[in-house]
PDB file of C-alpha atoms in Angstrom:
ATOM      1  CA  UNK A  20     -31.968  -5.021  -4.283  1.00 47.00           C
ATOM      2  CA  UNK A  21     -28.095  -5.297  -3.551  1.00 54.00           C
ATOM      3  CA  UNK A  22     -25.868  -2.859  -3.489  1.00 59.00           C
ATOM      4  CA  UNK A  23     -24.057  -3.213  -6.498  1.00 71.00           C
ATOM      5  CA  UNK A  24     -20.635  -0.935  -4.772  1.00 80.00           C
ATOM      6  CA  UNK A  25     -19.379  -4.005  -2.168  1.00 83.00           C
ATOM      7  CA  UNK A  26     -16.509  -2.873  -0.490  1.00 89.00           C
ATOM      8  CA  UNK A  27     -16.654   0.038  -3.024  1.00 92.00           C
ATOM      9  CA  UNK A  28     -14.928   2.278   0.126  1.00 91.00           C
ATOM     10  CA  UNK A  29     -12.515  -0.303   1.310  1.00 90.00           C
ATOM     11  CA  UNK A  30     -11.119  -0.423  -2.727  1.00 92.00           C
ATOM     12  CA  UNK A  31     -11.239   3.407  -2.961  1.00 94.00           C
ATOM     13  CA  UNK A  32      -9.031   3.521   0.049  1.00 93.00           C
ATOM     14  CA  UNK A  33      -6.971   1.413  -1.134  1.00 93.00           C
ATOM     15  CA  UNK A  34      -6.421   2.212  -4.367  1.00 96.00           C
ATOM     16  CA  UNK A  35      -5.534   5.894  -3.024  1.00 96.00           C
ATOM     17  CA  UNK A  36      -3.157   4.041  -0.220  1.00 96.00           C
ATOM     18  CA  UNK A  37      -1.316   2.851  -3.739  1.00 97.00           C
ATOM     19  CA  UNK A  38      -1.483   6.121  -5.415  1.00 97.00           C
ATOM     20  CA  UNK A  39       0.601   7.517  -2.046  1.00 96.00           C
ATOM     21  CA  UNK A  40       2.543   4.922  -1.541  1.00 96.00           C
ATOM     22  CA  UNK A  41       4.013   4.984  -5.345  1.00 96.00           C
ATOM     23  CA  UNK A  42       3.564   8.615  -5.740  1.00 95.00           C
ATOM     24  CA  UNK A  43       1.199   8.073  -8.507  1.00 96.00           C
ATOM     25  CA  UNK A  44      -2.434   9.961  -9.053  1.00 97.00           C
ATOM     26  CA  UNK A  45      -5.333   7.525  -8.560  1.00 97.00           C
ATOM     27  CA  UNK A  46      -5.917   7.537 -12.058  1.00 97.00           C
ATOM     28  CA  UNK A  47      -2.678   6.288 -12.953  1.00 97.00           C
ATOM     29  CA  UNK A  48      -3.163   3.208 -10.260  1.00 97.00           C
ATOM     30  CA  UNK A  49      -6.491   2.304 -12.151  1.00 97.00           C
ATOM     31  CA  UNK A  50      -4.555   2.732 -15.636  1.00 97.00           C
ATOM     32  CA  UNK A  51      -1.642   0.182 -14.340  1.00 97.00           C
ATOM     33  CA  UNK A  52      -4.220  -2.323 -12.650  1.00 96.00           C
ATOM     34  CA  UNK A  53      -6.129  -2.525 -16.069  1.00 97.00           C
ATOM     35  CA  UNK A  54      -2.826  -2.682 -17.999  1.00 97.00           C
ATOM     36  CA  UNK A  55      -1.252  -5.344 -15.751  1.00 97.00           C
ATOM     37  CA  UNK A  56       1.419  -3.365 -14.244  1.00 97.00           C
ATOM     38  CA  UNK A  57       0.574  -2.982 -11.108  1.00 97.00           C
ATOM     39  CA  UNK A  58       1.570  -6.307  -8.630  1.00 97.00           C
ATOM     40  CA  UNK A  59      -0.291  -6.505  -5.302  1.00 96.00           C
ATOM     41  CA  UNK A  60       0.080  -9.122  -2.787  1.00 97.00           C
ATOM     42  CA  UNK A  61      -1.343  -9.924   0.567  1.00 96.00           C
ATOM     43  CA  UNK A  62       1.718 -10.553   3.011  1.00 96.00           C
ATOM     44  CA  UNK A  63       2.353 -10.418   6.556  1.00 95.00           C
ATOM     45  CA  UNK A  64       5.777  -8.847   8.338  1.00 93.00           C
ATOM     46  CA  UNK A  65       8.718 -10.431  10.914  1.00 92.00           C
ATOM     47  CA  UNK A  66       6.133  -9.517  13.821  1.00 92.00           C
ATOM     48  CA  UNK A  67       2.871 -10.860  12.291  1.00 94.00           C
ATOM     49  CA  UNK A  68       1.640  -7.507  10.806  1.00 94.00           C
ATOM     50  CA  UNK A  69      -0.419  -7.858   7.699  1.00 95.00           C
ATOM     51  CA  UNK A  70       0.582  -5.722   4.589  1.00 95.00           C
ATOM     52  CA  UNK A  71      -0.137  -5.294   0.808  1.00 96.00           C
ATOM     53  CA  UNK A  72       2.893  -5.704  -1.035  1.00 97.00           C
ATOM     54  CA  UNK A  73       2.816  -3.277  -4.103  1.00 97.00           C
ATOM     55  CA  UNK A  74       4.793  -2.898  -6.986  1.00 96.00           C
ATOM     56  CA  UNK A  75       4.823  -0.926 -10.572  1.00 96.00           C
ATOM     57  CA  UNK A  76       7.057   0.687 -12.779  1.00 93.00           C
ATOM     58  CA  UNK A  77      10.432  -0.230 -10.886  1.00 92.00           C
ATOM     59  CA  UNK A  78       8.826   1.528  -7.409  1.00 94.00           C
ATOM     60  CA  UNK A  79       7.431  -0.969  -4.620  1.00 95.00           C
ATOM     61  CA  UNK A  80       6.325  -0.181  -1.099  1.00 96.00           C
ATOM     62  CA  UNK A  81       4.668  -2.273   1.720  1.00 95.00           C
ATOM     63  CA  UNK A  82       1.026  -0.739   2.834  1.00 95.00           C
ATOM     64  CA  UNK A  83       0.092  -1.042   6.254  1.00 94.00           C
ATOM     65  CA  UNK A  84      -3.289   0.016   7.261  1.00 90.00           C
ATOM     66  CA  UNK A  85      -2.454   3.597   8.934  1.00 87.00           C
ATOM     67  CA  UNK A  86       1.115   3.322   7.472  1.00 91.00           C
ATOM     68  CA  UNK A  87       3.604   3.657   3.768  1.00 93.00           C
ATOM     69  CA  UNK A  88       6.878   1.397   3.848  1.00 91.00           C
ATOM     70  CA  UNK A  89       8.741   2.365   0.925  1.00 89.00           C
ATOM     71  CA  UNK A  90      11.311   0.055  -0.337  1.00 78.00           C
ATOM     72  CA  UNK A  91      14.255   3.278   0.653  1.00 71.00           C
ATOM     73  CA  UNK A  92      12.944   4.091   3.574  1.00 66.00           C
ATOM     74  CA  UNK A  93      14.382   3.242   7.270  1.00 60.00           C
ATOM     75  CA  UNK A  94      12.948   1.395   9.666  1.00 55.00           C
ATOM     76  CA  UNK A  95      13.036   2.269  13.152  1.00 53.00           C
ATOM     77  CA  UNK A  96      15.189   0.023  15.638  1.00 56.00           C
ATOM     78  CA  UNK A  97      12.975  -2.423  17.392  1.00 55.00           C
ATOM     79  CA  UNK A  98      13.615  -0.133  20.714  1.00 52.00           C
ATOM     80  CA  UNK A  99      12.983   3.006  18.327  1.00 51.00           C
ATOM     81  CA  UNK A 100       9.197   4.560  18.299  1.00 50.00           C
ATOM     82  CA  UNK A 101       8.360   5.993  15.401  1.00 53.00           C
ATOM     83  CA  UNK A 102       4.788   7.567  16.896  1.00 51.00           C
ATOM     84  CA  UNK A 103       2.655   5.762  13.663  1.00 51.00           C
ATOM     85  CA  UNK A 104       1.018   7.380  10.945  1.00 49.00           C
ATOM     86  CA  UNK A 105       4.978   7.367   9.173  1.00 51.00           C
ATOM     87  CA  UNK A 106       6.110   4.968   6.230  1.00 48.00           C
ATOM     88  CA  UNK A 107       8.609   3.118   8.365  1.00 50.00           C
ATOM     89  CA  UNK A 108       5.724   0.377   8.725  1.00 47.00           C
ATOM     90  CA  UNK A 109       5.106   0.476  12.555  1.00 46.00           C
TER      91      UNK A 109
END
């Protein structure tokens, strides 16, 4: 028998990398997916770094796996290390 939960982790993580990312609760993520709010989009960056693009309610950010871009945020200079694990998106 198949498990009927494929990728069932890799959607819970991502759906809580939204929630962050938005400052929303996970519930609210599930409410705007179902209600057609929510926007996602599979992108990649300047240097070739994959992202998911999301967007709801007038708030977007870029998530990076390890990483939170939000839309006011600052980047780091090219020469600038950030260390990870930040929302600049490095």
């Amino acid at each position: 028998m198949a498990d009927e939960r494929e990728m069932y982790d890799e959607i819970s993580a991502l759906i809580g990398s939204v929630a962050k990312a938005l400052d929303f609760s996970e519930i609210e993520v599930v409410t705007a997916i179902e209600q057609g709010r929510l926007a996602m989009e599979l992108l990649s960056d300047e240097r070739g770094e994959n992202y998911v693009q999301v967007s709801c309610d007038g708030k977007s950010a870029r998530v990076y796996p390890g990483a939170i871009f939000r839309e006011h945020d600052h980047a780091p200079d090219d020469d600038e290390d950030c260390g990870g694990g930040c929302s600049c998106g490095h």
